[in-house]
Tab-separated table of C-alpha atoms and ligand atoms in Angstrom:
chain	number	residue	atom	x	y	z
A	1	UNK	CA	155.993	102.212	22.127
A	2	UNK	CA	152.705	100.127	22.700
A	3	UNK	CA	149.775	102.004	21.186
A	4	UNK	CA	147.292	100.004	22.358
A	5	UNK	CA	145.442	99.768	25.871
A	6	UNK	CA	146.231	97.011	28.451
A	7	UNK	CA	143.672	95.623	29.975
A	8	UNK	CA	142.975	97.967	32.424
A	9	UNK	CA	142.624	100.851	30.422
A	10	UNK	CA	140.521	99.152	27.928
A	11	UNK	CA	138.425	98.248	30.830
A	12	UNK	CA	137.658	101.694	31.618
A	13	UNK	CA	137.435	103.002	28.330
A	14	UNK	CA	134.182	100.567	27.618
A	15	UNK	CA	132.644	101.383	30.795
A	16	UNK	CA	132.725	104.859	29.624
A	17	UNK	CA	131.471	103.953	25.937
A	18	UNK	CA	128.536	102.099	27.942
A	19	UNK	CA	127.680	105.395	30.103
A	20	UNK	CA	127.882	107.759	26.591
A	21	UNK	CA	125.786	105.579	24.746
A	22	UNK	CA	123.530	104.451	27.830
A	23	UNK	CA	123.174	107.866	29.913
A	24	UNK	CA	124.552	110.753	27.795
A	25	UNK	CA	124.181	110.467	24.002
A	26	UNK	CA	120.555	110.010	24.649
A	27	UNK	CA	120.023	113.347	26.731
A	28	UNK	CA	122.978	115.542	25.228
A	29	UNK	CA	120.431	116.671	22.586
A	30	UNK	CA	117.740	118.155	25.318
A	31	UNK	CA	120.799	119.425	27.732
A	32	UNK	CA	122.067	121.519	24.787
A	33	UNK	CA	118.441	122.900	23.968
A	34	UNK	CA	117.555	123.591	27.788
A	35	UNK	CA	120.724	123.754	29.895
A	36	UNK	CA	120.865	122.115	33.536
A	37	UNK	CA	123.243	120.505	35.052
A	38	UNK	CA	123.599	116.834	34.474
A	39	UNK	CA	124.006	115.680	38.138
A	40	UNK	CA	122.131	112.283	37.647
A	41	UNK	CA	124.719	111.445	35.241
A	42	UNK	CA	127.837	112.354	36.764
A	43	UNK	CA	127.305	110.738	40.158
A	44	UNK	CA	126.443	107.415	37.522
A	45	UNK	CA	130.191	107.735	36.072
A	46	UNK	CA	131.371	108.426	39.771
A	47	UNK	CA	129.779	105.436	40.563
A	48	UNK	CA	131.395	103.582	38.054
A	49	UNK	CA	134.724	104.759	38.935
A	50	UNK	CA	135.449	107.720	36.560
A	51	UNK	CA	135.766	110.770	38.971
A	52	UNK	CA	138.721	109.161	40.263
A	53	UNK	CA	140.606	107.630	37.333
A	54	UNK	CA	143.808	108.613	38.346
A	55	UNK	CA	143.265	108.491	42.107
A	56	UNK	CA	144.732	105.478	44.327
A	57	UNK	CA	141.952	102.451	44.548
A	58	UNK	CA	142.688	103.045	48.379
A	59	UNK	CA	140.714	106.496	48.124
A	60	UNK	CA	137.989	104.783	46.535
A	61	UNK	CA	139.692	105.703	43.021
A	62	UNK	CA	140.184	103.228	40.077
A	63	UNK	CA	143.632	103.732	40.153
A	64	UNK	CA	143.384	103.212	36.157
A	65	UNK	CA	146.062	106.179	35.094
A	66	UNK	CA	146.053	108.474	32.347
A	67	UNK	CA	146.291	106.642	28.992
A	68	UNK	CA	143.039	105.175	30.378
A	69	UNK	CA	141.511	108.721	31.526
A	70	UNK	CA	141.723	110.014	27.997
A	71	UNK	CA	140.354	107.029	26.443
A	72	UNK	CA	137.389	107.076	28.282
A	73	UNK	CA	137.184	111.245	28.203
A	74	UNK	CA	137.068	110.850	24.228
A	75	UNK	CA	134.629	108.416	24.694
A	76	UNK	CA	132.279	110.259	26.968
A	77	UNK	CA	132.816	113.714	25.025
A	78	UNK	CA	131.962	111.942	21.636
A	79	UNK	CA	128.287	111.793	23.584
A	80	UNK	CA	128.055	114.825	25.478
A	81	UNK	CA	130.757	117.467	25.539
A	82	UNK	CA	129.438	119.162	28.356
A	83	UNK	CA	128.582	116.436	30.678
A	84	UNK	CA	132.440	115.517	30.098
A	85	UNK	CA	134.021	118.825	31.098
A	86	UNK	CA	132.273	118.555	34.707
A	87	UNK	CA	133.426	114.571	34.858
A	88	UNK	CA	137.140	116.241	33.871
A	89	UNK	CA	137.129	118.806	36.366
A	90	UNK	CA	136.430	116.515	38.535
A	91	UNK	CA	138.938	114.447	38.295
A	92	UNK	CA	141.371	116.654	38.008
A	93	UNK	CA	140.560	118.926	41.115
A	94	UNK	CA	140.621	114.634	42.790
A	95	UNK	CA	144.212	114.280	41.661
A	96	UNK	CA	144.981	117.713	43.288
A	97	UNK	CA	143.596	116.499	46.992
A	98	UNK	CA	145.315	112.940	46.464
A	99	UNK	CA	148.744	114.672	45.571
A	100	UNK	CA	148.439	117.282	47.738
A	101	UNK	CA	146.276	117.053	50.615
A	102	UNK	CA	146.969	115.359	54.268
A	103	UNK	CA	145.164	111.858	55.003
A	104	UNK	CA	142.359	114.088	56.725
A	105	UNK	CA	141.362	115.613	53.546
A	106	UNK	CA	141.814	112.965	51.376
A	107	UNK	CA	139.812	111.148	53.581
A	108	UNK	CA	137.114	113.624	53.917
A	109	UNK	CA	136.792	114.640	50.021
A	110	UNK	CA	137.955	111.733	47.965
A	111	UNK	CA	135.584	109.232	49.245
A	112	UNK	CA	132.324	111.199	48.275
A	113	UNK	CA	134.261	112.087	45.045
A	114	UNK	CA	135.333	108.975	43.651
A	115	UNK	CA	132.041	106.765	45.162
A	116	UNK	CA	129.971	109.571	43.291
A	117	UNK	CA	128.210	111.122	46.139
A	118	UNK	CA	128.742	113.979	44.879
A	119	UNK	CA	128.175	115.015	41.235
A	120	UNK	CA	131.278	116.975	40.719
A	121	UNK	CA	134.087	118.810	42.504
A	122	UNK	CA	134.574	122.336	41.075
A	123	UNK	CA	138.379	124.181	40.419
A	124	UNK	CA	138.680	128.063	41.007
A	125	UNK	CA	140.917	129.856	39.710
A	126	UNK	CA	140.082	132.675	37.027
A	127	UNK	CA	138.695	135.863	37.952
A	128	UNK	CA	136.972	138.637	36.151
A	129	UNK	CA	140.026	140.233	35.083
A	130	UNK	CA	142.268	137.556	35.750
A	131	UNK	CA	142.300	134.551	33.425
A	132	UNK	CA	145.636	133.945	31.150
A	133	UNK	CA	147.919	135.963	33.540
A	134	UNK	CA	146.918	134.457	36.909
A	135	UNK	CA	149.074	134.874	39.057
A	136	UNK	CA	147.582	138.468	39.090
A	137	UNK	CA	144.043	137.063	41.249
A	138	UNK	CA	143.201	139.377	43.920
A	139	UNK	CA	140.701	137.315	45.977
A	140	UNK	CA	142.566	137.521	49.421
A	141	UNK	CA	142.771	134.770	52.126
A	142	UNK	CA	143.311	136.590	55.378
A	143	UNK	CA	144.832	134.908	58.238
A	144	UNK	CA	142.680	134.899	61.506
A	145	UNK	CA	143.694	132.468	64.155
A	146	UNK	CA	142.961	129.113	63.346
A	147	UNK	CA	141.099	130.249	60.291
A	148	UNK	CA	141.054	132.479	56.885
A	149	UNK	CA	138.855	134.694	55.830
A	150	UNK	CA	138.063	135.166	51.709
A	151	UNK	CA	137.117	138.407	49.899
A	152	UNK	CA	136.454	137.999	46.364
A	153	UNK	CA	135.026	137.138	42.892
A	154	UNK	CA	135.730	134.437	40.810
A	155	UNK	CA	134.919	133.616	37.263
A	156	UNK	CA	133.951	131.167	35.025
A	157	UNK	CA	133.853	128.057	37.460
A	158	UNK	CA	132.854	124.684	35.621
A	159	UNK	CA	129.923	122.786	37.756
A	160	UNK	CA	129.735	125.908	40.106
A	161	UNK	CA	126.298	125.727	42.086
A	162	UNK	CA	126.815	121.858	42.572
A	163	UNK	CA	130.136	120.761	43.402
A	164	UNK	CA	130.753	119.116	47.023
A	165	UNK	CA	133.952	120.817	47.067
A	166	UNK	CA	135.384	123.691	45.569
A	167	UNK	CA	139.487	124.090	45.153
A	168	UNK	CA	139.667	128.087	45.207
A	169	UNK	CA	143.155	130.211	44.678
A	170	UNK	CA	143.324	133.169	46.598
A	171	UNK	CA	146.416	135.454	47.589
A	172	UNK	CA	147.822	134.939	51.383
A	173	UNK	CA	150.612	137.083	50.828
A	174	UNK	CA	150.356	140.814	48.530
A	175	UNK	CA	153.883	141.286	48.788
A	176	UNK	CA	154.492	137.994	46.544
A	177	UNK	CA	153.192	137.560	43.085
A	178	UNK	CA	152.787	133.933	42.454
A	179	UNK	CA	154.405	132.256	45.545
A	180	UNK	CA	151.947	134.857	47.689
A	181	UNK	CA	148.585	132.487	46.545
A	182	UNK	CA	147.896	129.735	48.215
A	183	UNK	CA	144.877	127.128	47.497
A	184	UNK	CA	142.104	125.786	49.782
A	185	UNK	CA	139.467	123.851	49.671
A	186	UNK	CA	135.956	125.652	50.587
A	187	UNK	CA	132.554	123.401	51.007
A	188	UNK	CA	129.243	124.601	49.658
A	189	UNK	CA	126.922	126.496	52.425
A	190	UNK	CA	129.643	128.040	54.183
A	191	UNK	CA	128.882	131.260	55.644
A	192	UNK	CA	130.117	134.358	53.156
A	193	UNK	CA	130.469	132.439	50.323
A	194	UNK	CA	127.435	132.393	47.295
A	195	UNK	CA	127.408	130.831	43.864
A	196	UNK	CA	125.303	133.445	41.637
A	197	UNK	CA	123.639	132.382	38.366
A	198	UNK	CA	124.899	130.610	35.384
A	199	UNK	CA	127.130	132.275	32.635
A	200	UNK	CA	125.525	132.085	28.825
A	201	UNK	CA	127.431	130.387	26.755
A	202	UNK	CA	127.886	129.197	23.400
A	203	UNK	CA	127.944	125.562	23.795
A	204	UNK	CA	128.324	123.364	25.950
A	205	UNK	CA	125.084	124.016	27.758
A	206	UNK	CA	125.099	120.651	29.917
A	207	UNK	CA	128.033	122.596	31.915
A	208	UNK	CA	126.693	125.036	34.292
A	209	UNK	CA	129.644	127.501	34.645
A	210	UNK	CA	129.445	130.346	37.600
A	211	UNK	CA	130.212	133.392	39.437
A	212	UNK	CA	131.683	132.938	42.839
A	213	UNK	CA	131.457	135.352	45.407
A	214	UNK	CA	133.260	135.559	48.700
A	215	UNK	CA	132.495	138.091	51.428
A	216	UNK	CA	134.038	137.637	55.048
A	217	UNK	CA	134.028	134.000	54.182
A	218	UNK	CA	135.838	131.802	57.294
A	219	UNK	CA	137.320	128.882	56.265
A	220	UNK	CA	139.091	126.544	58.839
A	221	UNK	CA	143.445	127.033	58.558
A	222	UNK	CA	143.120	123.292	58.079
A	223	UNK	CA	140.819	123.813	54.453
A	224	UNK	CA	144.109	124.972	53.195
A	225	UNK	CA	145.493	122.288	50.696
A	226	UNK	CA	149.483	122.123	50.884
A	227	UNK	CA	151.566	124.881	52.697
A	228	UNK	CA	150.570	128.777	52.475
A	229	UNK	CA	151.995	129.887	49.177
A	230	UNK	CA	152.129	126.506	46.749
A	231	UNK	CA	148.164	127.494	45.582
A	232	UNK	CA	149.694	128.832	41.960
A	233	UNK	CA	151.854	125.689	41.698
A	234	UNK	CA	149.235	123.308	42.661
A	235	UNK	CA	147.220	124.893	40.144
A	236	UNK	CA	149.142	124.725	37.291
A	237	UNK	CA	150.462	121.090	37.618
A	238	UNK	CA	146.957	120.452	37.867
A	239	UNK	CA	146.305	122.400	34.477
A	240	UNK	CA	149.451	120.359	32.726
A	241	UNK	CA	147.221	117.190	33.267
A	242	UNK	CA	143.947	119.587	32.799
A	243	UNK	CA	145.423	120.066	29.049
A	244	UNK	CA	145.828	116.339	28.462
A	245	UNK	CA	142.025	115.782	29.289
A	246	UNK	CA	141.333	118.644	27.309
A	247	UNK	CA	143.087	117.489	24.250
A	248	UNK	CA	140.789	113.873	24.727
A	249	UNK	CA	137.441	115.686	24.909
A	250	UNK	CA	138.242	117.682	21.558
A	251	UNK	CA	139.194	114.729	20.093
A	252	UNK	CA	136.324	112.934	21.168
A	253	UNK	CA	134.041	115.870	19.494
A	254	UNK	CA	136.262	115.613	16.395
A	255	UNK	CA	135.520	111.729	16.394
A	256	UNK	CA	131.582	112.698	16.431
A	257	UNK	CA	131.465	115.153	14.259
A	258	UNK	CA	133.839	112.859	11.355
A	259	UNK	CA	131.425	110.078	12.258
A	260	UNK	CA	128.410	112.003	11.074
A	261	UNK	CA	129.661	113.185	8.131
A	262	UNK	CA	130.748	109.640	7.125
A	263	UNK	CA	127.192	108.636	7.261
A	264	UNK	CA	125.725	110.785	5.326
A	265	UNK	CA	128.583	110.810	2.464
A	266	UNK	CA	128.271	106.620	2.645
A	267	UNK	CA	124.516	107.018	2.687
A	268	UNK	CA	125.027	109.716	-0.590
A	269	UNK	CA	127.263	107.671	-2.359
A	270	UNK	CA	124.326	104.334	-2.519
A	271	UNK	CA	121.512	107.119	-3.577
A	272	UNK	CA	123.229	109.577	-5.618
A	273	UNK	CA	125.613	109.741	-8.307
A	274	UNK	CA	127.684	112.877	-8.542
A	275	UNK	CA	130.992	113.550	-8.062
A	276	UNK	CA	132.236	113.671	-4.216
A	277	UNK	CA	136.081	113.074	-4.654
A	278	UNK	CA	136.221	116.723	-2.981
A	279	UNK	CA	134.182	115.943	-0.073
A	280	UNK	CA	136.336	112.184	0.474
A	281	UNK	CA	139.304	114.171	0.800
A	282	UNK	CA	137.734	116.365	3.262
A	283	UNK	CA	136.875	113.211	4.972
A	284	UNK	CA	140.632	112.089	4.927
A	285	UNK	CA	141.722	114.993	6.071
A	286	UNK	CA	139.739	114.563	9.112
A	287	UNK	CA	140.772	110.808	9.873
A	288	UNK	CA	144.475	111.884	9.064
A	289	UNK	CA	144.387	114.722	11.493
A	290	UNK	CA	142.085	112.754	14.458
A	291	UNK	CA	145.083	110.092	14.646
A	292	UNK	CA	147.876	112.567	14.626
A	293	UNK	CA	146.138	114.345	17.727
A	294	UNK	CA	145.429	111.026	19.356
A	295	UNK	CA	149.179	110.481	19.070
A	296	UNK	CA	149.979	113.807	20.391
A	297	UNK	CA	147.396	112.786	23.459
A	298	UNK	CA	148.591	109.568	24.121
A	299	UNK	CA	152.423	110.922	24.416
A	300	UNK	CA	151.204	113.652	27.208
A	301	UNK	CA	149.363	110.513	28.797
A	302	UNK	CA	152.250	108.226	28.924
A	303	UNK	CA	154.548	110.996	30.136
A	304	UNK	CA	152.239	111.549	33.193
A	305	UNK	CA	151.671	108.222	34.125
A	306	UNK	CA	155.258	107.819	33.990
A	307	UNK	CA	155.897	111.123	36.431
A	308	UNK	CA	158.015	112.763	33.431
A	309	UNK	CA	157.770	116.439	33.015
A	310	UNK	CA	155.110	117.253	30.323
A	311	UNK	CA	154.313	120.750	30.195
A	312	UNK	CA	155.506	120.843	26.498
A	313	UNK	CA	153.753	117.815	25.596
A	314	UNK	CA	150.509	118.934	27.363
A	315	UNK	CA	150.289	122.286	25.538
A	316	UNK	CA	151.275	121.162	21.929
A	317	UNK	CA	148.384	118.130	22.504
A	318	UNK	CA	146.209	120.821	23.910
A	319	UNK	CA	146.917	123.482	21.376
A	320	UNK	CA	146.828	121.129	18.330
A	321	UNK	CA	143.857	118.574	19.346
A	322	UNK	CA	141.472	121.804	19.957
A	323	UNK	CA	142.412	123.997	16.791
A	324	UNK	CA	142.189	120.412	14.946
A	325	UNK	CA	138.819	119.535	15.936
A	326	UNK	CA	137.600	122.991	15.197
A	327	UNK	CA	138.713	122.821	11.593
A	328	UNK	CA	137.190	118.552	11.495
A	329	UNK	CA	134.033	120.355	12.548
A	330	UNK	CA	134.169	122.902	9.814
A	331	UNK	CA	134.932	119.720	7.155
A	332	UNK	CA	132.214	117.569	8.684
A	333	UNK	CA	129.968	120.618	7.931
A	334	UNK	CA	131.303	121.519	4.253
A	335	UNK	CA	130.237	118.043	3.874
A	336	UNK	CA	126.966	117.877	5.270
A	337	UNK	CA	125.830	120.844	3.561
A	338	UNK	CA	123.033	122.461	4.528
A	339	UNK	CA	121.553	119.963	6.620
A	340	UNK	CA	125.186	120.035	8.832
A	341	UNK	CA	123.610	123.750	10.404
A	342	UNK	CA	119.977	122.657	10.337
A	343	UNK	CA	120.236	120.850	14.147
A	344	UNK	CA	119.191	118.000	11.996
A	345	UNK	CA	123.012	115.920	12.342
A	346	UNK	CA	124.463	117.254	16.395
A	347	UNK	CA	126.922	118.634	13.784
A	348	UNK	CA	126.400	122.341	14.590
A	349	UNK	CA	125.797	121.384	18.737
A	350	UNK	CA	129.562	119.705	18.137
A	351	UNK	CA	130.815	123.102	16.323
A	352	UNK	CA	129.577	125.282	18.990
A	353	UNK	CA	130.952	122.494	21.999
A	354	UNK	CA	134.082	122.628	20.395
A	355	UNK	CA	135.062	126.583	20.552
A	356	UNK	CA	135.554	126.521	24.011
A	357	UNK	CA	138.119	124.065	24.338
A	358	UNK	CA	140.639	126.442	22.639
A	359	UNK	CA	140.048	128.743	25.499
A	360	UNK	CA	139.515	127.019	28.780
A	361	UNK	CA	142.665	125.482	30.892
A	362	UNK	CA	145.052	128.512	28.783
A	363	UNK	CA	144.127	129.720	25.554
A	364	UNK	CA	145.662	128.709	22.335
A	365	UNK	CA	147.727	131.583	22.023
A	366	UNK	CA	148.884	131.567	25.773
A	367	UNK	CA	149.779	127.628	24.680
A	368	UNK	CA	152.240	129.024	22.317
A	369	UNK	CA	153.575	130.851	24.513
A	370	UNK	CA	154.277	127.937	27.111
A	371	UNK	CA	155.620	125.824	23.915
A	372	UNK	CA	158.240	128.385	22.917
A	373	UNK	CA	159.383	129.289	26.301
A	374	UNK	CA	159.960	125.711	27.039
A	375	UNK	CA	161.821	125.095	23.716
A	376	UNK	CA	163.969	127.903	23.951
A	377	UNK	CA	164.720	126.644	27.483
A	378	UNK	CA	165.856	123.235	26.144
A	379	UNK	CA	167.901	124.963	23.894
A	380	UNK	CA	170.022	126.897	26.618
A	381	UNK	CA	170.153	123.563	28.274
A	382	UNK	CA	171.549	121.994	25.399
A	383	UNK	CA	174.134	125.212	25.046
B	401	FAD	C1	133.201	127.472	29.533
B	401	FAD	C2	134.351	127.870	30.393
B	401	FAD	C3	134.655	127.106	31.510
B	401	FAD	C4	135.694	127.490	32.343
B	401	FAD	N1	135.936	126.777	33.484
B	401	FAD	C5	136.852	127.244	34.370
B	401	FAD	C6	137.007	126.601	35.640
B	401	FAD	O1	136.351	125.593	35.949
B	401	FAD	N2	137.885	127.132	36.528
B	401	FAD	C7	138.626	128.253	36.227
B	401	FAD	O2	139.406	128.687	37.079
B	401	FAD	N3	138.508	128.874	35.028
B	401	FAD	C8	137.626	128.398	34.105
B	401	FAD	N4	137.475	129.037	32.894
B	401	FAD	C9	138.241	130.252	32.623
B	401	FAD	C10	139.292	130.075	31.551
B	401	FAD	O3	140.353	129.285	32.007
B	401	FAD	C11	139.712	131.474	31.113
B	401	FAD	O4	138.619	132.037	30.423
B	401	FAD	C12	140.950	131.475	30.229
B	401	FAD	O5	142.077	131.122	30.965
B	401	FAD	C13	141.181	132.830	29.575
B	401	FAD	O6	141.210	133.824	30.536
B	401	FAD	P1	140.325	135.146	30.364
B	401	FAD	O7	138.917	134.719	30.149
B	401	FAD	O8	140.600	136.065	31.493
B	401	FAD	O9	140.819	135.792	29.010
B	401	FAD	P2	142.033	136.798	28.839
B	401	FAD	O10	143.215	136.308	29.583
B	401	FAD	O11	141.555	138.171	29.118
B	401	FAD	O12	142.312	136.647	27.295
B	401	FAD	C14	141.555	137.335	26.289
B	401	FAD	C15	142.224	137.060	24.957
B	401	FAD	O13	143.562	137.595	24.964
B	401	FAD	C16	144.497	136.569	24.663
B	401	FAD	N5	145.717	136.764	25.459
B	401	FAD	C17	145.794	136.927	26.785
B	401	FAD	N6	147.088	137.060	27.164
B	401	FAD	C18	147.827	136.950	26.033
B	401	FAD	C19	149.221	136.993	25.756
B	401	FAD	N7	150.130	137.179	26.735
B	401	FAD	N8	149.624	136.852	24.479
B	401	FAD	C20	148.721	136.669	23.483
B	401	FAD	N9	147.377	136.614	23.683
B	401	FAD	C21	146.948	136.764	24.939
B	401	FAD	C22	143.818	135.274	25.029
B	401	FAD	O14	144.338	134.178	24.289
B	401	FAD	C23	142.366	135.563	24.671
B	401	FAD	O15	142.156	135.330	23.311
B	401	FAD	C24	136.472	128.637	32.026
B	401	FAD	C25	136.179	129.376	30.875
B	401	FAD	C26	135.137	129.029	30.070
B	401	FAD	C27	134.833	129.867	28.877
């Protein structure tokens, strides 16, 4: 197995090293202290080809594939964590349309996607009340003619107020459970449907994430994306590659956080003499445990660019890569000290970027879940 990037996706993981330390490292710090959505800067990666690194070069995309998505995700999130998860998003609700959309669609919403028209495309699913168990979403999608008509609240929606498009679940059929939902794509300013103010969060403040609320909203039949009742499969195949790009950005964070706390121990060990064998083994402990998730990354990677099954992979990379870079931020703080929670080092900004990832696209403990029903299914398989 070749570890390293070909040419192609070492082309696109500098152009995103350029963009972090060009656009966002330089503005992450004033993002995180006043929120906003970083719109400038997404339409700049769009234009440089990464809202569509996984989409065909013939939709405008780069065509690049996965390896190289997560290389330049860890790169980007390394600058600005929340910049990254609306670039991610993105992408992800991109690869939806290219895989399951018509021509007409893919025409209409790849091209402003992927030349960075637009800022961001936004992906719908949770609801208050409905989050790890969704197929339970009540927002209904009423058939009328030659259109549908929405009725209801969704939750938590990354880059909500300023998405061009917005992939949103809703249920077409209450008799069904998760073959009843059914996914469409809705365009801002539609009658009946209004995005109301930002959630408060702990980090990640350069990610506006929203309420939506529809209310007798008509969308046309042909908004739908794939046939009536695939919405809950076309949203989580998207999550299965949603968790790989997850896994990148916490490693990315990790890769920050380790970095700073190098720094200052190197910068310690010219000034001062006292004894820091404690805090070096903290710092190999991080390096150690930043590889092994970049391993467990790059396998989910390869196994989608290759069109294998990886919901396995994708969850133990998610799972492991997000608790991991929680516990490097912890170390890179022990060894800081003080000045690690004093805003002084992005330190604390990375520890409170990095708590999220453990709960968006499935929470850690619904990952476990997904990684012992599938191993218990390769076991009757094997039987
Ligand atoms: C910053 C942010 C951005 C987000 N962006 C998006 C987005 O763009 N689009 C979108 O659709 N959603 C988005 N989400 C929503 C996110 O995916 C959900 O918050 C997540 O799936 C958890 O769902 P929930 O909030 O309903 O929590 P719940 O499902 O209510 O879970 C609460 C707690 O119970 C635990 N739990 C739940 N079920 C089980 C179980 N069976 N066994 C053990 N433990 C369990 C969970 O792990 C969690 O700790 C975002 C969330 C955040 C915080």
């Amino acid at each position: 197995m070749d570890l390293g990037l070909d040419a192609r996706q070492e082309e696109t993981r500098a152009i995103a090293a350029e963009l972090a330390a060009d656009l966002l490292a330089p503005a992450a710090a004033r993002f995180d202290r006043d929120g906003g959505a970083p719109t400038d800067h997404l339409k700049a990666l769009g234009a440089r080809g990464l809202l569509g690194i996984n989409v065909d070069p013939r939709w405008g995309g780069r065509g690049a594939g996965v390896v190289a998505y997560v290389a330049a995700v860890r790169e980007l999130a390394a600058a600005c964590a929340g910049t990254t998860v609306g670039m991610m998003v993105t992408n992800m609700v991109a690869e939806a349309i290219q895989r399951f959309g018509d021509d007409a669609q893919r025409d209409r919403y790849l091209r402003p996607i992927t030349a960075g028209e637009w800022p961001a495309a936004a992906f719908s699913l949770s609801e208050p009340g409905s989050g790890s168990d969704a197929a339970s979403l009540r927002t209904t999608a009423t058939r009328d003619g030659d259109h549908y008509v929405l009725d209801g609240t969704k939750a938590w929606v990354t880059s909500g107020g300023f998405a061009g498009v917005y992939l949103v679940t809703a249920r077409t059929d209450p008799e069904q459970r998760s073959r009843g939902i059914s996914a469409f794509l809705v365009e801002p300013g539609t009658p009946g449907f209004e995005v109301a103010r930002p959630e408060e969060k702990l980090g990640q403040h350069a990610s506006p994430t929203c309420q939506l609320v529809f209310d007798g909203c008509r969308v046309p039949a042909a908004s739908r994306l794939g046939p009536e009742g695939v919405g809950f499969k076309i949203a989580m195949s998207s999550l299965d590659g949603g968790r790989v790009g997850v896994s990148a950005q916490a490693i990315g964070i990790a890769t920050a956080a380790a970095a700073c706390a190098a720094r200052h121990l190197a910068d310690q060990m010219q000034h001062i003499e006292a004894d820091n064998a404690d805090r070096q083994r903290e710092l190999a402990d991080c390096a150690i445990e930043i590889d092994a998730g970049w391993l467990l990354c790059l396998r989910a990677a390869a196994l989608k660019d290759a069109g294998k099954p990886l919901i396995r992979e994708a969850a133990m990379s998610k799972l492991f890569c997000t608790d991991m870079a929680h516990r490097v931020c912890e170390r890179a703080l022990r060894i800081l000290g003080p000045d690690g929670i004093s805003g002084a080092h992005p330190v604390e900004r990375h520890l409170r970027d990095v708590r999220v990832t453990r709960i968006y696209e499935g929470t850690n403990e619904v990952q476990r879940i997904v990684i012992a029903r599938e191993v218990l299914r390769a076991m009757a398989r094997q039987a």
